[in-house]
mmCIF file of C-alpha atoms and ligand atoms in Angstrom:
data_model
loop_
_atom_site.group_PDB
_atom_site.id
_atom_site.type_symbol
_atom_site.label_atom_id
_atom_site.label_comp_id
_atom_site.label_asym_id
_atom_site.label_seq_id
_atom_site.Cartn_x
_atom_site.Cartn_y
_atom_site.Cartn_z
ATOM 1 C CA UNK M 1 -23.707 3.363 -27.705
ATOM 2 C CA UNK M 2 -22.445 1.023 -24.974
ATOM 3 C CA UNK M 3 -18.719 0.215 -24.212
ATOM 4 C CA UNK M 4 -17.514 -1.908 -21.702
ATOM 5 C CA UNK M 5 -14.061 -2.202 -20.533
ATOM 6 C CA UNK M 6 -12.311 -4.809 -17.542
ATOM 7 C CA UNK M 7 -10.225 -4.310 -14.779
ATOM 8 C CA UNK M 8 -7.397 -6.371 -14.533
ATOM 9 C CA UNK M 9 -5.724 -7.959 -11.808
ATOM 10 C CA UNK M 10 -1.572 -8.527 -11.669
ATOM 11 C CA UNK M 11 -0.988 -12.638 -11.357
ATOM 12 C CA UNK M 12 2.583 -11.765 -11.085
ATOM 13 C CA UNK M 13 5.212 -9.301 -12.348
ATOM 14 C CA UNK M 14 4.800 -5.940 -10.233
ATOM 15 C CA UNK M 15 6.768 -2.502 -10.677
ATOM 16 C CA UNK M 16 8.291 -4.544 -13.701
ATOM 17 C CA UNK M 17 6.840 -2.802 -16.551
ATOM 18 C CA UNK M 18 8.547 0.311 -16.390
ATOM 19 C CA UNK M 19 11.477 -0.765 -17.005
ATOM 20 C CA UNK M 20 10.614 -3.128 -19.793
ATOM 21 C CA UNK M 21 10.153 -6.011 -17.956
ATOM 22 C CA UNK M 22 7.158 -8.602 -17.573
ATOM 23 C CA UNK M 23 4.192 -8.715 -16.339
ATOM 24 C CA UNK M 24 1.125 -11.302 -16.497
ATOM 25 C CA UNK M 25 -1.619 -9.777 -15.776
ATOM 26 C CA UNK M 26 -5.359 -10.736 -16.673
ATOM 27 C CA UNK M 27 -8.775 -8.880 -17.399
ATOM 28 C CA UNK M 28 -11.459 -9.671 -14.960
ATOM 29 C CA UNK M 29 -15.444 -9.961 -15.270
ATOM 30 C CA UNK M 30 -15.425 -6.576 -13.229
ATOM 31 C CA UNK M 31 -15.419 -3.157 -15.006
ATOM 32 C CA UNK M 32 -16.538 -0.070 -16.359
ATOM 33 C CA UNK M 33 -19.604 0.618 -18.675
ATOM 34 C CA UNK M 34 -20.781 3.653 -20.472
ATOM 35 C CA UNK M 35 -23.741 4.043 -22.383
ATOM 36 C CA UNK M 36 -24.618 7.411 -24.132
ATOM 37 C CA UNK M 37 -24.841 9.122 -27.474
ATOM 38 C CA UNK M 38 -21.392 11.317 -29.078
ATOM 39 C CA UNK M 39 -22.677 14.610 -30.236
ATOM 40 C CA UNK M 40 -22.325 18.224 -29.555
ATOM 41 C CA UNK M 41 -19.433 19.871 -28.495
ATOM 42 C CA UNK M 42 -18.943 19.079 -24.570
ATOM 43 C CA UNK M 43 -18.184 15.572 -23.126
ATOM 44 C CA UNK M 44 -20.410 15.232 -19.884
ATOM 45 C CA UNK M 45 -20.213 11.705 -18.186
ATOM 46 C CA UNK M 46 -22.128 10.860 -14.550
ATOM 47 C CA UNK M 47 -20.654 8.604 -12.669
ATOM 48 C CA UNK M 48 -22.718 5.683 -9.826
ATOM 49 C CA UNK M 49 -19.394 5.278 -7.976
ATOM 50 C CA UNK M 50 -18.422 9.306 -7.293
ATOM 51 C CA UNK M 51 -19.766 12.378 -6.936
ATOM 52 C CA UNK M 52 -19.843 15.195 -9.202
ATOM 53 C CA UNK M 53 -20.433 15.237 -13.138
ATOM 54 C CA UNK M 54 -17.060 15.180 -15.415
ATOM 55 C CA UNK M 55 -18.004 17.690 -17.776
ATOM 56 C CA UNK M 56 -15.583 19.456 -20.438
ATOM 57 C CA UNK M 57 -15.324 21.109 -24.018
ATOM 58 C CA UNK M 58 -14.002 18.980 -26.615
ATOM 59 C CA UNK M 59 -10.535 20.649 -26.577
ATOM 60 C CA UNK M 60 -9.065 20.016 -23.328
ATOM 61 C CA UNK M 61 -5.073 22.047 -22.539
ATOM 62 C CA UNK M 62 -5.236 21.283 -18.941
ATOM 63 C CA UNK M 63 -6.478 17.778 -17.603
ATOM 64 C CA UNK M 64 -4.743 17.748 -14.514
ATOM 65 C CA UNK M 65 -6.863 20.729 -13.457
ATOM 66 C CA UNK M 66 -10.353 19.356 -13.989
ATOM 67 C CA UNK M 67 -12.739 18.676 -11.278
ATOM 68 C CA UNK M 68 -14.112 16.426 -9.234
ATOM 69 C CA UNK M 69 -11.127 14.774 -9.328
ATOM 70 C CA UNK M 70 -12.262 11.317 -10.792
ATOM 71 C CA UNK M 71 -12.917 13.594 -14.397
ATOM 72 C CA UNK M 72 -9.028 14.053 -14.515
ATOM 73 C CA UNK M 73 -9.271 10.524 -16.027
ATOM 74 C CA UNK M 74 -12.093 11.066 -18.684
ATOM 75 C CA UNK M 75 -10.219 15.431 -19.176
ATOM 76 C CA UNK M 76 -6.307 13.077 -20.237
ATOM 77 C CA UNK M 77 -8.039 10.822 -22.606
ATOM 78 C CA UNK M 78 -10.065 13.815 -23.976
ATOM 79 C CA UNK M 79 -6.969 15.710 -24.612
ATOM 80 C CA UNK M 80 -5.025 12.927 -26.092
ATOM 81 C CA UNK M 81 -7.796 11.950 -28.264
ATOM 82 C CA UNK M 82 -9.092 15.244 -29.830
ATOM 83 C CA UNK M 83 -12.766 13.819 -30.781
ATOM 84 C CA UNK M 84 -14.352 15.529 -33.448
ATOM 85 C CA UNK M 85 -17.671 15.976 -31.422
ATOM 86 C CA UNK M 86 -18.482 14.885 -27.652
ATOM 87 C CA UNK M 87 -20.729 12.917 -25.819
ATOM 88 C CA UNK M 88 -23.386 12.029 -23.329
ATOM 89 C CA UNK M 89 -23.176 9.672 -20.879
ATOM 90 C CA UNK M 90 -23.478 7.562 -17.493
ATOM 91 C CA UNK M 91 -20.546 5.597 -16.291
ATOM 92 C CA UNK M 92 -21.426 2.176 -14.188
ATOM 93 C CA UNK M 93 -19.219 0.410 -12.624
ATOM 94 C CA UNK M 94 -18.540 -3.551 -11.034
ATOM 95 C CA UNK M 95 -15.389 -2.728 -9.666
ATOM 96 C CA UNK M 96 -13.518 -1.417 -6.429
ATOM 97 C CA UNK M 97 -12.399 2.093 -6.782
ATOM 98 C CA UNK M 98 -8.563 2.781 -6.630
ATOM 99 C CA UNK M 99 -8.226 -1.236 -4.792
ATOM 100 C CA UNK M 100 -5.694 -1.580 -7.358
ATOM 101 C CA UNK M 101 -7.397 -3.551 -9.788
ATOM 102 C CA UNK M 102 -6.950 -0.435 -12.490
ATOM 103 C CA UNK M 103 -10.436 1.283 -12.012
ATOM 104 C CA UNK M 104 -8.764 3.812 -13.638
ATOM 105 C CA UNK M 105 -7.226 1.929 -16.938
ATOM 106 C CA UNK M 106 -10.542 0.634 -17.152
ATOM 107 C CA UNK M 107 -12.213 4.275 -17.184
ATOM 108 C CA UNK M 108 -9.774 5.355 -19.843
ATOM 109 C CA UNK M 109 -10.055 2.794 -22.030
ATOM 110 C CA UNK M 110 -13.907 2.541 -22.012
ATOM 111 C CA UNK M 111 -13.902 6.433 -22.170
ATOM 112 C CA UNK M 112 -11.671 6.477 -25.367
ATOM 113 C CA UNK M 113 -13.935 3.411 -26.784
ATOM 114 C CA UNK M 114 -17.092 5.871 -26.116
ATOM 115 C CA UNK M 115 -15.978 9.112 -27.620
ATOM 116 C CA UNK M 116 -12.601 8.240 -30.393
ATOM 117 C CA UNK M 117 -12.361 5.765 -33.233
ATOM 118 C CA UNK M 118 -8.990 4.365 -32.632
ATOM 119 C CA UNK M 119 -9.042 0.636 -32.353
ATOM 120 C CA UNK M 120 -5.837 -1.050 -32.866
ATOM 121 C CA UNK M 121 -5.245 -2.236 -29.211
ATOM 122 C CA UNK M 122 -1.778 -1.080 -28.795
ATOM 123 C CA UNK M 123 -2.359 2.863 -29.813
ATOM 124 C CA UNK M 124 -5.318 2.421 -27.491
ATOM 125 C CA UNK M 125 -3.293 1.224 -24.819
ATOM 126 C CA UNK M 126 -0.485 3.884 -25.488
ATOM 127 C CA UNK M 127 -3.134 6.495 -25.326
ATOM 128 C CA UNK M 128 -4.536 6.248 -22.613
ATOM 129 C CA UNK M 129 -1.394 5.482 -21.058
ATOM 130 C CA UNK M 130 -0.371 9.055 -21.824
ATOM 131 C CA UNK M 131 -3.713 10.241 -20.598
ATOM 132 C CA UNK M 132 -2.886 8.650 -16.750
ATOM 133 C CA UNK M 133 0.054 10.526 -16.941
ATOM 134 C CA UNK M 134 -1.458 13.483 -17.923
ATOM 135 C CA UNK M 135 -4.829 13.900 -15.917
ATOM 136 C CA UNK M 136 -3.883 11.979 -12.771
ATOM 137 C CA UNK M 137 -0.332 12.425 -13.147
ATOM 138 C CA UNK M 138 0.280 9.015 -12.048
ATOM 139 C CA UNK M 139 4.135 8.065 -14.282
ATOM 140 C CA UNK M 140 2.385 4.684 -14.756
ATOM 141 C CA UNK M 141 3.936 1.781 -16.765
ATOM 142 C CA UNK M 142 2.184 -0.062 -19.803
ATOM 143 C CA UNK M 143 0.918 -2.801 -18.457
ATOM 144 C CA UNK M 144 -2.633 -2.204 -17.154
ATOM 145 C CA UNK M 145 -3.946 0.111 -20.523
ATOM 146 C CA UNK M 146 -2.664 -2.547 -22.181
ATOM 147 C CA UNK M 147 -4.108 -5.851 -20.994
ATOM 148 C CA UNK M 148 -7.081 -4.120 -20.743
ATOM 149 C CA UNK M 149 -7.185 -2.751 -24.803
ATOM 150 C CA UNK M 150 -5.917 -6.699 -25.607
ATOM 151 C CA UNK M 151 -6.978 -9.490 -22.923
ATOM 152 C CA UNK M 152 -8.088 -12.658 -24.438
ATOM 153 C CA UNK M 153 -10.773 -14.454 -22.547
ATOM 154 C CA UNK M 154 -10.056 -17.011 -20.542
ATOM 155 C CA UNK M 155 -6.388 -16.174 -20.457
ATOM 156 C CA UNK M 156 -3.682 -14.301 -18.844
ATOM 157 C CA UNK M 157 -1.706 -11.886 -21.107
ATOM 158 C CA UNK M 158 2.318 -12.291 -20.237
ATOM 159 C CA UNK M 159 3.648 -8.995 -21.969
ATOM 160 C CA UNK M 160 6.830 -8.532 -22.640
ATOM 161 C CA UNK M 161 7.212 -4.619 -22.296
ATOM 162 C CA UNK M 162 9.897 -3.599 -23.961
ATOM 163 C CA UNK M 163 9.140 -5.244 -26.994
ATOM 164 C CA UNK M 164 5.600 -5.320 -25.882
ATOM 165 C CA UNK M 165 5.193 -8.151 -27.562
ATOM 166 C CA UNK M 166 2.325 -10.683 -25.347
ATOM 167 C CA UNK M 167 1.454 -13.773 -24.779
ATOM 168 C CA UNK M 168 -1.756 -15.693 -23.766
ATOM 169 C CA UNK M 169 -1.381 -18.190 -20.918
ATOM 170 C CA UNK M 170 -4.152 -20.218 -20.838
ATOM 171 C CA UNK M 171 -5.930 -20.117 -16.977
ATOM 172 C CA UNK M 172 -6.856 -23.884 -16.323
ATOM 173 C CA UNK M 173 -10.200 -24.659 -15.014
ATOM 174 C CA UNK M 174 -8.800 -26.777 -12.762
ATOM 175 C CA UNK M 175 -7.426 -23.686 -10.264
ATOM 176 C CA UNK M 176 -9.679 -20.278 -9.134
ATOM 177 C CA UNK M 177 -8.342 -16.886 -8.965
ATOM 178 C CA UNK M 178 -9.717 -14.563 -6.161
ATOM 179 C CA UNK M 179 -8.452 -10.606 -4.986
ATOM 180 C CA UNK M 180 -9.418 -9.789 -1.623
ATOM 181 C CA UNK M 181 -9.390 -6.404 -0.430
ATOM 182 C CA UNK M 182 -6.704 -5.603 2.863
ATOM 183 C CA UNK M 183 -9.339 -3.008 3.701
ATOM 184 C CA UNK M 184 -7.206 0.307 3.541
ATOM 185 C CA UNK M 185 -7.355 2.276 0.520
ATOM 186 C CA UNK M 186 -3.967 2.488 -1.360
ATOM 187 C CA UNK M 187 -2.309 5.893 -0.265
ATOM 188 C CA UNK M 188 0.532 7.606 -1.395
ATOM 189 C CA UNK M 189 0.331 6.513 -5.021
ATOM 190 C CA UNK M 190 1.503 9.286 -7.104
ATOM 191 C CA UNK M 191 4.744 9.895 -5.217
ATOM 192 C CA UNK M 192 5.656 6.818 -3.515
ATOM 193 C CA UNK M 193 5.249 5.058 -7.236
ATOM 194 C CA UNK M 194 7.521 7.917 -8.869
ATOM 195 C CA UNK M 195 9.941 7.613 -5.976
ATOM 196 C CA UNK M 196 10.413 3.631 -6.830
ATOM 197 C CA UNK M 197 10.685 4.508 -10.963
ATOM 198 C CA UNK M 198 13.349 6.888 -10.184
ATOM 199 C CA UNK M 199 15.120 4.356 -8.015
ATOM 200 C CA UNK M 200 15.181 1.783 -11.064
ATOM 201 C CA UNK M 201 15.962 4.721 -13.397
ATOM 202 C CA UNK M 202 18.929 5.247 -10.808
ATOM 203 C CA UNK M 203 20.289 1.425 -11.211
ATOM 204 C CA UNK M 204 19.906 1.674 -14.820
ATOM 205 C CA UNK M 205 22.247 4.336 -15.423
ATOM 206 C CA UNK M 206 24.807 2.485 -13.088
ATOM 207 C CA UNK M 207 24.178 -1.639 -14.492
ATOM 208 C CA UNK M 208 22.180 -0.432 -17.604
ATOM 209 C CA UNK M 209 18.401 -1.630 -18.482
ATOM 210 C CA UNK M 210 17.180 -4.232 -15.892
ATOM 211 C CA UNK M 211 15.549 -6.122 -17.886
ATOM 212 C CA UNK M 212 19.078 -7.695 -19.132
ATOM 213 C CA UNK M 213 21.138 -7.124 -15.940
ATOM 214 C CA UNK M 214 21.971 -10.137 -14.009
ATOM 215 C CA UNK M 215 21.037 -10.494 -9.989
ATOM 216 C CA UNK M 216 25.431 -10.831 -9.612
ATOM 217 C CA UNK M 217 25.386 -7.240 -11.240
ATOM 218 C CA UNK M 218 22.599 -5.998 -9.305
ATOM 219 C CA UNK M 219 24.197 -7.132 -6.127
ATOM 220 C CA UNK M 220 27.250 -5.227 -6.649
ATOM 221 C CA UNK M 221 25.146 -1.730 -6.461
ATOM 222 C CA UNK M 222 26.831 0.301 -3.587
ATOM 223 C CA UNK M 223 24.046 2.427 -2.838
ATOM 224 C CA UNK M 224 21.129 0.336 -0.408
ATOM 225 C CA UNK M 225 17.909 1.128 -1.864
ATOM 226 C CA UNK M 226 19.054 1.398 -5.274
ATOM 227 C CA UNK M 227 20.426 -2.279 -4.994
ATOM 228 C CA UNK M 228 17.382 -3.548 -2.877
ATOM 229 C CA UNK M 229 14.757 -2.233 -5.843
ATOM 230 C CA UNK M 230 17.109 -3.350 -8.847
ATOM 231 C CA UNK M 231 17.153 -6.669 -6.970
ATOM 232 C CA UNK M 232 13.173 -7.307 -6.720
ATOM 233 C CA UNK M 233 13.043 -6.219 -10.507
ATOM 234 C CA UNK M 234 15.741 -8.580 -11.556
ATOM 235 C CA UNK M 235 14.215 -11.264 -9.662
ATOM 236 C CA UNK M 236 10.089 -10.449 -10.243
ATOM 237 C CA UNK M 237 11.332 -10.834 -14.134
ATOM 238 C CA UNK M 238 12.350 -14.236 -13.382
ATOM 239 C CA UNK M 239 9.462 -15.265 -11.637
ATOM 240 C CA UNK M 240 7.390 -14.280 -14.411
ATOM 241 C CA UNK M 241 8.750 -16.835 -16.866
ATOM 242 C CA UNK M 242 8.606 -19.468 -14.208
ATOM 243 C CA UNK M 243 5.273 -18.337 -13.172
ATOM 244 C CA UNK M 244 3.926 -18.719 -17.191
ATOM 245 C CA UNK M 245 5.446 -21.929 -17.227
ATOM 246 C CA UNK M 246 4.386 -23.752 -14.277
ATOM 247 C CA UNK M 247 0.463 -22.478 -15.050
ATOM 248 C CA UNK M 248 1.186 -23.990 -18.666
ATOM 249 C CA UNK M 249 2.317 -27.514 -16.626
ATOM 250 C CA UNK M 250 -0.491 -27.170 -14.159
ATOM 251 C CA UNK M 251 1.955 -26.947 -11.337
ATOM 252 C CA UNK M 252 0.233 -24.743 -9.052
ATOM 253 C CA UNK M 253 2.398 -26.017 -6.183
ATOM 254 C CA UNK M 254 4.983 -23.528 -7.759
ATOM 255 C CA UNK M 255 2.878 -21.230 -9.543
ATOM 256 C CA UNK M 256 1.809 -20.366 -5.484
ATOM 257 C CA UNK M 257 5.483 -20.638 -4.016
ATOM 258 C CA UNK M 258 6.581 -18.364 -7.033
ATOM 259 C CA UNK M 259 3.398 -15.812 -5.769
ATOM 260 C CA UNK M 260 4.773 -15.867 -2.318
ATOM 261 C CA UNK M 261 8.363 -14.957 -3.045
ATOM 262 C CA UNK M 262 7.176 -12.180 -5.130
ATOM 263 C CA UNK M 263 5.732 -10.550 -2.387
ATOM 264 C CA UNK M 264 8.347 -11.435 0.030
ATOM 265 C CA UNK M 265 10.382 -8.953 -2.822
ATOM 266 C CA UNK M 266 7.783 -6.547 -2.746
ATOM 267 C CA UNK M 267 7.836 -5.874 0.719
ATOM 268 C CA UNK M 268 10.970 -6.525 1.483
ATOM 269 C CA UNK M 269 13.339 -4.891 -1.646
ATOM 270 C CA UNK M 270 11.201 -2.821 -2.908
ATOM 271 C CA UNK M 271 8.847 -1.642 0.159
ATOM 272 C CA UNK M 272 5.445 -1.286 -1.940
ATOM 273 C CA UNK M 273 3.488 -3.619 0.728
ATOM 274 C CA UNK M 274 1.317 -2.383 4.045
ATOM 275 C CA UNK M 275 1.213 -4.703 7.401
ATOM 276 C CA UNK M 276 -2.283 -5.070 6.387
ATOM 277 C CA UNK M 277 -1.099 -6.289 3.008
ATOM 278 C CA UNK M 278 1.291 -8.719 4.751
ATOM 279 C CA UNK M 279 -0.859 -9.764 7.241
ATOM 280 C CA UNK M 280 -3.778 -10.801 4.649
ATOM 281 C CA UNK M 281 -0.905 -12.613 2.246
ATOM 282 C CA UNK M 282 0.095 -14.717 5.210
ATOM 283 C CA UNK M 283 -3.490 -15.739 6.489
ATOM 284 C CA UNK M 284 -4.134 -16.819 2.857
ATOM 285 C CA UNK M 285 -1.196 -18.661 1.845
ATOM 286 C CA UNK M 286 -2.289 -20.408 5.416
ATOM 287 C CA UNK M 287 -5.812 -20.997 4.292
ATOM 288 C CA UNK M 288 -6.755 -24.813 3.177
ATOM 289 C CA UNK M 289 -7.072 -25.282 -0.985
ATOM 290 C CA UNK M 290 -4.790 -21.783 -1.622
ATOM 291 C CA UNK M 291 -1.643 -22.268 -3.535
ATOM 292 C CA UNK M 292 -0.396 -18.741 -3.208
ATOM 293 C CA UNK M 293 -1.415 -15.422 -2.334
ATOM 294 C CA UNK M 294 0.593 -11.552 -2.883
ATOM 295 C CA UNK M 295 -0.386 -8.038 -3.641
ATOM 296 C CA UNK M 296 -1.086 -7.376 -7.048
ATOM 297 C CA UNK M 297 -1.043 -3.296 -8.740
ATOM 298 C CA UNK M 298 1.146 -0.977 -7.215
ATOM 299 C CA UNK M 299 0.670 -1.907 -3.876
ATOM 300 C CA UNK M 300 0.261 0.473 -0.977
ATOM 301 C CA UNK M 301 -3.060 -1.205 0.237
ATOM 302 C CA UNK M 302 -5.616 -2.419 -1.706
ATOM 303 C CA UNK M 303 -6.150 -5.948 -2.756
ATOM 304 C CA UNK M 304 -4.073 -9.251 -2.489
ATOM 305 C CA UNK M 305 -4.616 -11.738 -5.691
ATOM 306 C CA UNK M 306 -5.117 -15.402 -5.048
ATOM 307 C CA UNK M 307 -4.121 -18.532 -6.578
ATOM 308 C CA UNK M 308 -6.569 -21.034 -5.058
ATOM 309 C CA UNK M 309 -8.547 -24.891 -6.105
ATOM 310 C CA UNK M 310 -11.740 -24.201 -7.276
ATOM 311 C CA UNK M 311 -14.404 -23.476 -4.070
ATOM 312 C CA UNK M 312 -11.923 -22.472 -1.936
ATOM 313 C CA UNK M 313 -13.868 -20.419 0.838
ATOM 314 C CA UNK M 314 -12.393 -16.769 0.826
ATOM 315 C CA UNK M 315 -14.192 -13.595 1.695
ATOM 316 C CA UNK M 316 -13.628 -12.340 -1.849
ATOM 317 C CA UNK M 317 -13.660 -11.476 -5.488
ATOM 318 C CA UNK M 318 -14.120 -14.598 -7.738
ATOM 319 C CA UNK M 319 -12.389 -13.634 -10.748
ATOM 320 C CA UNK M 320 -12.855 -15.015 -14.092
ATOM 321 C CA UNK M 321 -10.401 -14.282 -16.977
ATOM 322 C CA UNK M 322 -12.360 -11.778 -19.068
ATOM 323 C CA UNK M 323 -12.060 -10.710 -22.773
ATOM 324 C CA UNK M 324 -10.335 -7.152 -23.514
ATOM 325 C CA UNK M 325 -12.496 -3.621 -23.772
ATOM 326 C CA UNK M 326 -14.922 -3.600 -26.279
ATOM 327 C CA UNK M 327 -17.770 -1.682 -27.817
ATOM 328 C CA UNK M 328 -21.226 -3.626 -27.543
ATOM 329 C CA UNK M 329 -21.098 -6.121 -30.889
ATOM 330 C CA UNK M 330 -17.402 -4.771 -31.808
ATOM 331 C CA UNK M 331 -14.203 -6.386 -31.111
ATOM 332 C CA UNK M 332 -10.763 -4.228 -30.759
ATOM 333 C CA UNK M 333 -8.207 -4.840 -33.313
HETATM 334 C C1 LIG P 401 0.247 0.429 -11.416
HETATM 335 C C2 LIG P 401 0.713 0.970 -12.771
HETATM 336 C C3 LIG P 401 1.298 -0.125 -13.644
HETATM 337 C C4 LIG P 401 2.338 -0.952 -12.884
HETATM 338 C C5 LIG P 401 1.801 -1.377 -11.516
HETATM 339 C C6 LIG P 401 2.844 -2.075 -10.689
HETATM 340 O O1 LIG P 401 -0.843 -0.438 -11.600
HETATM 341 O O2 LIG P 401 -0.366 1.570 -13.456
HETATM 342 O O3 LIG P 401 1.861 0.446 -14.812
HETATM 343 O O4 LIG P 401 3.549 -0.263 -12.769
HETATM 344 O O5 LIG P 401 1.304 -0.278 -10.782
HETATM 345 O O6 LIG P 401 3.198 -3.272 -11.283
#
């Protein structure tokens, strides 16, 4: 058996989905494959990227617990799952590790491709959704499982996700997406990303869900912080639809100006960006041919995405709009 499944990388729309807002992200030509047989009773997957072997009984109680660490992935998807019998495997992998271009929704979904039968898209997504928070206790958002379980090729997906209803944008040939690495690994994740979800969940109980309030309602917050990160969601939502739109009209000009404000909002209301994050954003949005640039993922280091003419020279990922996770001559859905 062989199962592939993409990263993704954020175009626009970060620490949105949470709250039901939007997001357009898009699957990439990087990812995760495993090839292996299912049988026996144990699930035991090698890894080229990290050390160790994941290696587990069928009936998992406790994925937070497994080791090496990287196997708390493959231990939440095996508990949410349940398979019937296990598998055998080796894991390969194209992409960055934790660069935040979701190495890890791309592990879960191609390890729930490998060893379950579900294949509706959505209960994929939702899955191994659960399994994130579960094994790597990470209180992550929809967005990433998702796009990855139902990408289209050659497309962005802009998700809606409350109703988590989606969209594909179409990505013009005309412009080049790139991700280029800050060089410091993102730290911090679990907490500092739970800290900002209970600051939204904080505005929401004073100006109700953010994905209707208005920026005049936001502004009225007493508390700092709480008004600061209400404000960047409020706003990010915004640039989303403007963001879909100008792609749609081949206005790049402010496709890239909308990329730039966004992460003017993530480093400056909701504090999710690194001076090495900043630093890289400005030197691209200064380099020749690039009509934006801003962190993409949950930010904390990691990689910047970039909204560039074709042959644009940058020191980085060329990323082509890929098709969702699939098993080898199977489609999802
Ligand atoms: C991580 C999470 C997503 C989302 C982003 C920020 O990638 O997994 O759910 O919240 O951060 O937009």
């Amino acid at each position: 058996m062989r199962v592939f499944a993409p990263g993704r990388v954020n175009l626009i729309g970060d620490h949105t989905d949470y709250t039901g807002g939007l997001v357009l992200p898009m699957a990439i030509d990087l990812g995760t494959t495993i090839r292996g047989d299912r049988g026996g009773g144990r699930v035991v997957l090698r890894s080229d990227a990290c050390e160790g072997v994941a290696e587990m009984p069928i009936a998992v109680s406790d994925p937070a617990s497994a080791l090496p660490e990287w196997a708390r992935y493959v231990a939440g998807v095996v508990a949410e799952l349940c398979p019937r019998q296990g598998f055998v495997g080796e894991i390969t992998t194209t992409l960055p590790l934790g660069a935040g271009l979701s190495s890890s929704a791309s592990l879960e979904l191609a390890v729930a491709l490998a060893i379950g039968d579900e294949r509706d898209p959505l209960r994929l997504a939702r899955l191994c959704q659960r399994a994130e928070h579960r094994g790597a206790g990470v209180p992550c958002g929809i967005m990433d499982q998702l796009v990855v379980a139902a990408a289209v090729e050659g497309h962005g997906l802009l998700i809606d996700c409350h109703s988590l209803e989606r969209r594909a944008v179409k990505i013009p040939d005309d412009v080049a997406i790139y991700a280029v690495h800050c060089g410091e690994e993102r730290r911090l994740m679990g907490s500092a990303y739970a800290d900002r979800r209970a600051d939204c969940a904080a505005a929401e109980t004073l100006v109700g869900p953010l994905r209707e309030a208005g920026i005049d309602q936001v502004e009225r917050i007493a508390d700092e912080r709480v008004r600061l990160r209400a404000r960047h969601v409020v706003s990010e939502n915004d640039r989303v639809r403007s963001f879909a739109t100008a792609i749609a009209q081949g206005d790049y000009g402010r496709a890239g100006a909308l990329m730039r404000e966004s992460h003017r909002s993530l480093r400056d209301d909701f504090e999710v960006t690194t001076t090495a994050l900043d630093q890289l954003v400005d030197r691209l949005c200064a380099t020749p041919g690039v009509f934006g640039a801003r962190m993409t993922g949950a930010g904390f280091g990691g990689c910047a995405v970039v909204l560039a003419t074709p042959r644009t020279e940058i020191e980085g990922w060329r990323l082509r709009p890929s098709a969702a996770a699939r098993v080898a001559g199977k489609s999802l859905g």
